[in-house]
Coordinates of C-alpha atoms in Angstrom, one line a residue:
M1 CA -4.1 19.3 -122.7
R2 CA -5.3 22.2 -120.6
V3 CA -3.3 23.8 -117.9
I4 CA -5.0 23.6 -114.6
T5 CA -5.0 27.0 -112.8
S6 CA -6.7 28.5 -109.8
S7 CA -9.3 30.1 -112.1
T8 CA -10.3 26.8 -113.7
Q9 CA -13.9 26.0 -112.9
I10 CA -14.1 22.7 -111.1
Q11 CA -17.2 20.6 -111.5
P12 CA -18.2 17.9 -109.0
Q13 CA -16.9 14.4 -110.0
S14 CA -19.4 12.3 -108.1
T15 CA -23.0 12.5 -107.1
S16 CA -25.4 11.0 -104.6
R17 CA -28.1 10.5 -107.3
I18 CA -27.9 7.4 -109.3
M19 CA -30.3 5.9 -111.9
M20 CA -30.5 2.1 -112.2
I21 CA -32.8 -0.2 -114.2
R22 CA -33.9 -3.5 -112.7
P23 CA -33.6 -6.4 -115.3
V24 CA -36.6 -8.3 -116.5
R25 CA -35.3 -10.3 -119.5
F26 CA -31.6 -10.4 -118.7
G27 CA -29.4 -12.9 -120.5
F28 CA -26.4 -13.5 -122.7
N29 CA -26.6 -11.2 -125.7
E30 CA -25.3 -12.8 -128.9
Q31 CA -25.2 -9.5 -130.7
T32 CA -22.6 -8.0 -128.3
A33 CA -20.4 -11.1 -127.7
E34 CA -18.1 -10.7 -130.7
S35 CA -16.7 -7.3 -129.5
N36 CA -16.9 -8.1 -125.7
E37 CA -14.3 -10.5 -124.5
F38 CA -15.7 -10.3 -121.0
Q39 CA -18.9 -12.2 -121.9
Q40 CA -18.4 -15.9 -121.1
E41 CA -20.5 -18.2 -123.3
S42 CA -19.6 -21.3 -121.3
F43 CA -20.8 -19.5 -118.2
A44 CA -23.9 -18.4 -119.9
Q45 CA -24.8 -21.9 -121.0
S46 CA -24.7 -23.1 -117.4
T47 CA -26.9 -20.3 -116.2
R48 CA -29.2 -19.8 -119.2
E49 CA -32.3 -21.0 -117.3
T50 CA -31.7 -19.1 -114.2
A51 CA -29.8 -16.0 -115.4
Q52 CA -32.7 -13.6 -115.1
Q53 CA -33.7 -14.6 -111.6
I54 CA -30.1 -14.6 -110.3
A55 CA -29.4 -11.3 -112.0
K56 CA -32.4 -9.7 -110.4
E57 CA -31.2 -11.1 -107.0
E58 CA -27.7 -9.7 -107.6
F59 CA -29.3 -6.3 -108.6
D60 CA -31.5 -6.1 -105.5
L61 CA -28.6 -6.9 -103.2
M62 CA -26.6 -4.1 -104.8
I63 CA -29.5 -1.8 -104.4
D64 CA -29.9 -2.7 -100.7
Q65 CA -26.2 -2.0 -100.1
L66 CA -26.3 1.4 -101.9
K67 CA -29.5 2.4 -100.0
K68 CA -27.9 1.5 -96.7
A69 CA -24.9 3.7 -97.6
G70 CA -27.3 6.6 -98.1
V71 CA -27.1 6.9 -101.9
N72 CA -30.2 8.5 -103.5
L73 CA -31.4 5.9 -106.1
H74 CA -33.8 6.3 -108.9
I75 CA -34.9 2.8 -109.9
F76 CA -36.8 2.1 -113.0
E77 CA -38.2 -1.3 -114.1
D78 CA -37.4 -2.8 -117.5
T79 CA -40.5 -4.0 -119.4
E80 CA -41.5 -7.4 -120.6
D81 CA -42.8 -6.3 -124.0
V82 CA -39.4 -5.5 -125.5
Y83 CA -36.3 -7.8 -125.4
R84 CA -33.5 -5.9 -123.7
P85 CA -31.0 -8.4 -122.4
D86 CA -28.6 -5.7 -121.4
A87 CA -31.0 -3.1 -120.0
V88 CA -29.3 -3.3 -116.6
F89 CA -26.3 -1.5 -118.1
S90 CA -28.0 1.8 -118.4
N91 CA -24.9 3.9 -118.5
N92 CA -24.3 3.1 -122.2
W93 CA -27.4 4.8 -123.7
V94 CA -27.6 8.1 -121.7
S95 CA -25.6 10.5 -119.6
F96 CA -26.8 13.4 -117.4
H97 CA -24.8 16.6 -116.9
Q98 CA -24.7 19.5 -114.5
S99 CA -25.4 21.9 -117.4
G100 CA -28.8 20.4 -117.7
K101 CA -27.9 18.5 -120.8
V102 CA -28.8 14.9 -121.5
V103 CA -27.0 12.9 -124.1
L104 CA -28.4 9.9 -126.0
Y105 CA -25.8 7.6 -127.5
P106 CA -25.4 5.5 -130.7
M107 CA -25.2 1.8 -129.8
M108 CA -23.5 -0.9 -131.8
A109 CA -25.9 -3.8 -131.1
E110 CA -29.3 -3.3 -132.7
N111 CA -31.1 -5.0 -129.8
R112 CA -29.5 -2.5 -127.4
R113 CA -30.9 0.5 -129.1
A114 CA -34.3 -0.3 -127.6
E115 CA -32.8 0.5 -124.2
R116 CA -33.1 4.2 -124.9
R117 CA -36.3 5.2 -123.1
L118 CA -37.6 8.8 -123.4
D119 CA -40.2 8.0 -120.8
I120 CA -37.4 7.7 -118.2
I121 CA -36.0 11.1 -119.2
D122 CA -39.5 12.6 -118.9
R123 CA -39.9 11.1 -115.4
L124 CA -36.6 12.4 -114.3
A125 CA -37.5 15.8 -115.7
D126 CA -40.2 16.0 -113.0
D127 CA -37.4 16.4 -110.4
F128 CA -34.5 17.7 -112.4
N129 CA -33.9 20.5 -114.8
V130 CA -33.4 19.1 -118.3
E131 CA -32.3 22.0 -120.5
E132 CA -31.4 20.1 -123.7
V133 CA -31.4 16.6 -125.1
I134 CA -28.4 16.0 -127.4
D135 CA -29.2 13.1 -129.7
L136 CA -26.1 11.4 -131.2
T137 CA -28.0 8.4 -132.4
H138 CA -28.0 9.4 -136.0
F139 CA -24.4 8.1 -136.2
E140 CA -25.8 4.6 -136.0
A141 CA -26.8 4.9 -139.7
Q142 CA -23.1 5.5 -140.5
G143 CA -21.9 2.5 -138.4
K144 CA -20.2 4.8 -135.9
F145 CA -20.8 4.3 -132.2
L146 CA -20.2 5.8 -128.7
E147 CA -21.7 3.9 -125.8
G148 CA -21.9 6.5 -123.2
T149 CA -19.8 6.3 -120.0
G150 CA -18.8 2.8 -121.0
S151 CA -17.0 4.2 -124.1
M152 CA -15.8 7.2 -122.1
V153 CA -14.5 7.7 -118.6
L154 CA -15.2 11.3 -117.7
D155 CA -13.2 13.5 -115.5
R156 CA -16.1 15.8 -114.8
R157 CA -14.1 18.1 -112.6
Y158 CA -11.9 19.1 -115.4
K159 CA -14.1 18.1 -118.4
I160 CA -11.7 15.5 -119.9
A161 CA -13.1 12.5 -121.7
Y162 CA -10.7 9.5 -121.6
A163 CA -11.6 7.0 -124.3
C164 CA -10.0 3.8 -125.7
L165 CA -11.0 3.5 -129.4
S166 CA -12.7 0.3 -130.4
P167 CA -15.6 -0.9 -132.6
R168 CA -17.9 0.6 -130.0
T169 CA -16.0 3.9 -129.6
H170 CA -15.6 6.0 -132.8
I171 CA -13.4 9.1 -132.8
E172 CA -15.9 11.1 -134.9
V173 CA -18.7 10.6 -132.4
L174 CA -16.3 11.2 -129.6
H175 CA -15.6 14.7 -131.1
A176 CA -19.3 15.3 -131.5
F177 CA -19.8 14.7 -127.8
A178 CA -16.8 16.8 -126.8
D179 CA -17.9 19.7 -129.0
A180 CA -21.5 19.6 -127.5
L181 CA -20.4 19.4 -123.9
G182 CA -17.1 21.4 -123.9
Y183 CA -14.9 18.4 -123.1
E184 CA -11.3 17.7 -124.1
I185 CA -10.4 14.3 -125.4
V186 CA -7.7 11.9 -124.4
A187 CA -8.0 9.1 -126.9
F188 CA -5.9 5.9 -127.0
S189 CA -5.9 2.3 -128.0
A190 CA -6.0 -0.5 -125.4
S191 CA -5.9 -4.3 -125.8
D192 CA -5.8 -7.4 -123.8
E193 CA -3.1 -10.1 -123.6
N194 CA -4.1 -11.4 -127.0
D195 CA -4.1 -7.9 -128.6
K196 CA -7.9 -7.9 -128.9
P197 CA -9.2 -4.3 -128.4
I198 CA -10.8 -3.7 -125.0
Y199 CA -14.4 -2.9 -125.8
H200 CA -15.1 -0.2 -123.2
T201 CA -12.9 2.3 -121.4
N202 CA -14.7 1.8 -118.1
V203 CA -13.4 -1.8 -117.7
L204 CA -9.8 -0.5 -117.5
M205 CA -10.2 2.9 -115.9
C206 CA -12.0 4.7 -113.1
I207 CA -11.7 8.4 -112.3
G208 CA -12.4 9.6 -108.8
D209 CA -12.1 13.2 -107.6
I210 CA -8.4 13.0 -106.6
F211 CA -7.5 9.4 -107.7
A212 CA -7.6 7.2 -110.7
V213 CA -7.6 3.5 -111.2
V214 CA -6.1 2.6 -114.5
C215 CA -4.5 -0.4 -116.4
L216 CA -1.6 1.3 -118.2
E217 CA -0.4 -2.1 -119.2
A218 CA -3.3 -2.3 -121.6
I219 CA -2.1 0.8 -123.5
K220 CA 0.6 -0.8 -125.6
N221 CA 1.7 2.4 -127.5
P222 CA 4.2 4.2 -125.2
D223 CA 3.3 7.6 -126.5
E224 CA -0.4 7.0 -125.7
R225 CA 0.5 5.6 -122.3
Y226 CA 2.5 8.7 -121.6
L227 CA -0.4 10.9 -122.7
V228 CA -2.8 9.2 -120.3
R229 CA -0.4 9.2 -117.4
S230 CA 0.5 12.9 -118.0
A231 CA -3.2 13.9 -118.1
L232 CA -3.9 12.1 -114.8
E233 CA -0.8 13.7 -113.2
E234 CA -1.6 17.1 -114.5
T235 CA -5.1 16.9 -112.9
K236 CA -3.3 15.8 -109.7
K237 CA -4.7 12.3 -109.5
D238 CA -3.3 9.6 -107.2
I239 CA -2.7 6.9 -109.8
I240 CA -3.5 3.3 -108.7
E241 CA -2.4 0.9 -111.4
I242 CA -4.1 -2.4 -112.0
T243 CA -3.0 -5.3 -114.1
L244 CA -4.7 -6.9 -117.2
E245 CA -5.5 -9.9 -115.0
Q246 CA -7.3 -7.6 -112.6
V247 CA -9.1 -6.0 -115.5
R248 CA -10.4 -9.5 -116.3
H249 CA -11.9 -9.5 -112.8
F250 CA -13.6 -6.1 -113.5
A251 CA -11.2 -4.2 -111.1
G252 CA -11.3 -1.2 -113.4
N253 CA -15.1 -1.2 -113.5
M254 CA -15.7 0.9 -110.4
L255 CA -17.6 4.2 -109.7
M256 CA -17.2 6.7 -106.9
V257 CA -20.6 7.8 -105.5
K258 CA -21.5 9.7 -102.3
D259 CA -24.3 10.2 -99.9
D260 CA -26.2 13.4 -99.0
K261 CA -23.5 14.3 -96.5
S262 CA -20.7 13.9 -99.1
N263 CA -19.3 10.7 -97.6
K264 CA -17.6 8.9 -100.5
F265 CA -18.0 5.3 -101.6
L266 CA -16.3 3.3 -104.3
V267 CA -18.7 0.7 -105.7
M268 CA -17.4 -2.5 -107.4
S269 CA -18.2 -6.2 -107.6
T270 CA -16.9 -8.8 -105.1
H271 CA -15.1 -10.3 -108.1
A272 CA -13.2 -7.0 -108.5
Y273 CA -12.6 -6.5 -104.8
D274 CA -11.2 -10.0 -104.3
S275 CA -8.7 -9.4 -107.2
L276 CA -7.2 -6.3 -105.5
S277 CA -4.1 -6.6 -103.5
Q278 CA -4.1 -5.5 -99.9
Q279 CA -1.9 -2.5 -100.8
Q280 CA -4.4 -1.5 -103.6
R281 CA -7.4 -1.8 -101.2
Q282 CA -5.6 0.4 -98.6
A283 CA -4.8 3.0 -101.2
L284 CA -8.4 3.1 -102.4
S285 CA -9.7 3.2 -98.9
E286 CA -7.9 6.4 -98.3
H287 CA -10.1 8.0 -100.8
A288 CA -13.5 6.3 -100.3
R289 CA -15.2 3.5 -98.4
L290 CA -15.2 0.3 -100.5
L291 CA -18.5 -1.3 -101.3
H292 CA -18.9 -4.6 -103.1
T293 CA -21.5 -7.2 -103.9
D294 CA -21.5 -10.5 -105.8
L295 CA -22.4 -9.8 -109.5
S296 CA -21.1 -13.1 -111.0
V297 CA -24.1 -13.9 -113.2
I298 CA -24.4 -10.3 -114.5
E299 CA -20.7 -10.2 -115.2
G300 CA -20.4 -13.6 -116.8
N301 CA -23.4 -13.2 -119.1
G302 CA -23.4 -9.5 -119.7
G303 CA -19.7 -8.7 -119.8
G304 CA -20.2 -5.7 -117.6
S305 CA -20.1 -5.0 -113.9
A306 CA -21.0 -2.6 -111.1
R307 CA -20.0 0.7 -112.8
C308 CA -22.0 -0.2 -116.0
M309 CA -25.1 -0.6 -113.9
M310 CA -25.0 2.9 -112.5
T311 CA -25.9 6.1 -114.4
E312 CA -25.0 9.2 -112.6
I313 CA -27.6 12.0 -112.4
H314 CA -25.7 15.3 -112.4
L315 CA -28.7 17.4 -113.5
P316 CA -29.6 20.4 -111.4
I317 CA -32.5 19.7 -108.9
K318 CA -35.7 21.6 -109.5

């Protein structure tokens, strides 16, 4: 682990520019359910006929709230012609970096690979400098995956990638990302109460500029737990621990964003907000204003929440 010194170049952790994709054919994805314990098939059965309409309403309410907060949104529409039930979770297939690099990621579910849309990157390139597109998708042929900032939680300020290894997060692809972007890796295993691997790191962890939300309880190996805590402490994070029960309510699936005046907001679902204790809410409120909207249908069917719906654009503006 690096030693943080006064000469270490610090990158901004958050941005006011967020890409989101409005769902068109949203629904329960059978191809992802085996590795995603957060998808609720019983819930999906009861909402199958209305899932797309309600998901769109939840999406638009979240958009309205972010716009009122002054966040600069780049909204793209999904298309009817291709079946993309998880298109709303755009942070899995692409990430945008301050260096001008764009990374495309290998996805485990075949029907999620269609979410990668070069037309979106081309449209963003009209407003932002895209210096290089790093394509990691060739790992799919080897059965090795890394699903963007779902698989990794990035400390962009200090270029550290936290990642819990799972069928969707392979160590070899993680190293390929780290080598291409100059990141250090903090890899660990995490599991739920039934010892089932947690599918994505961003459901148990959120990194802000000077704080971190993390479920250390999910990291069963004491050495790995110590490694994660030490890395957070070394980068001077105020650590706010959550429980596995709160993880079930998507309390780890948050993202810090800001407006053009650098006012900070921590975005989450109402499900997540309601699961937090008053003490946890107070601790988080000291770092950012808390924003939440009801995402019940998106969460129940898709197994992802607010953070998964937001893709940060850290590219330089033209």
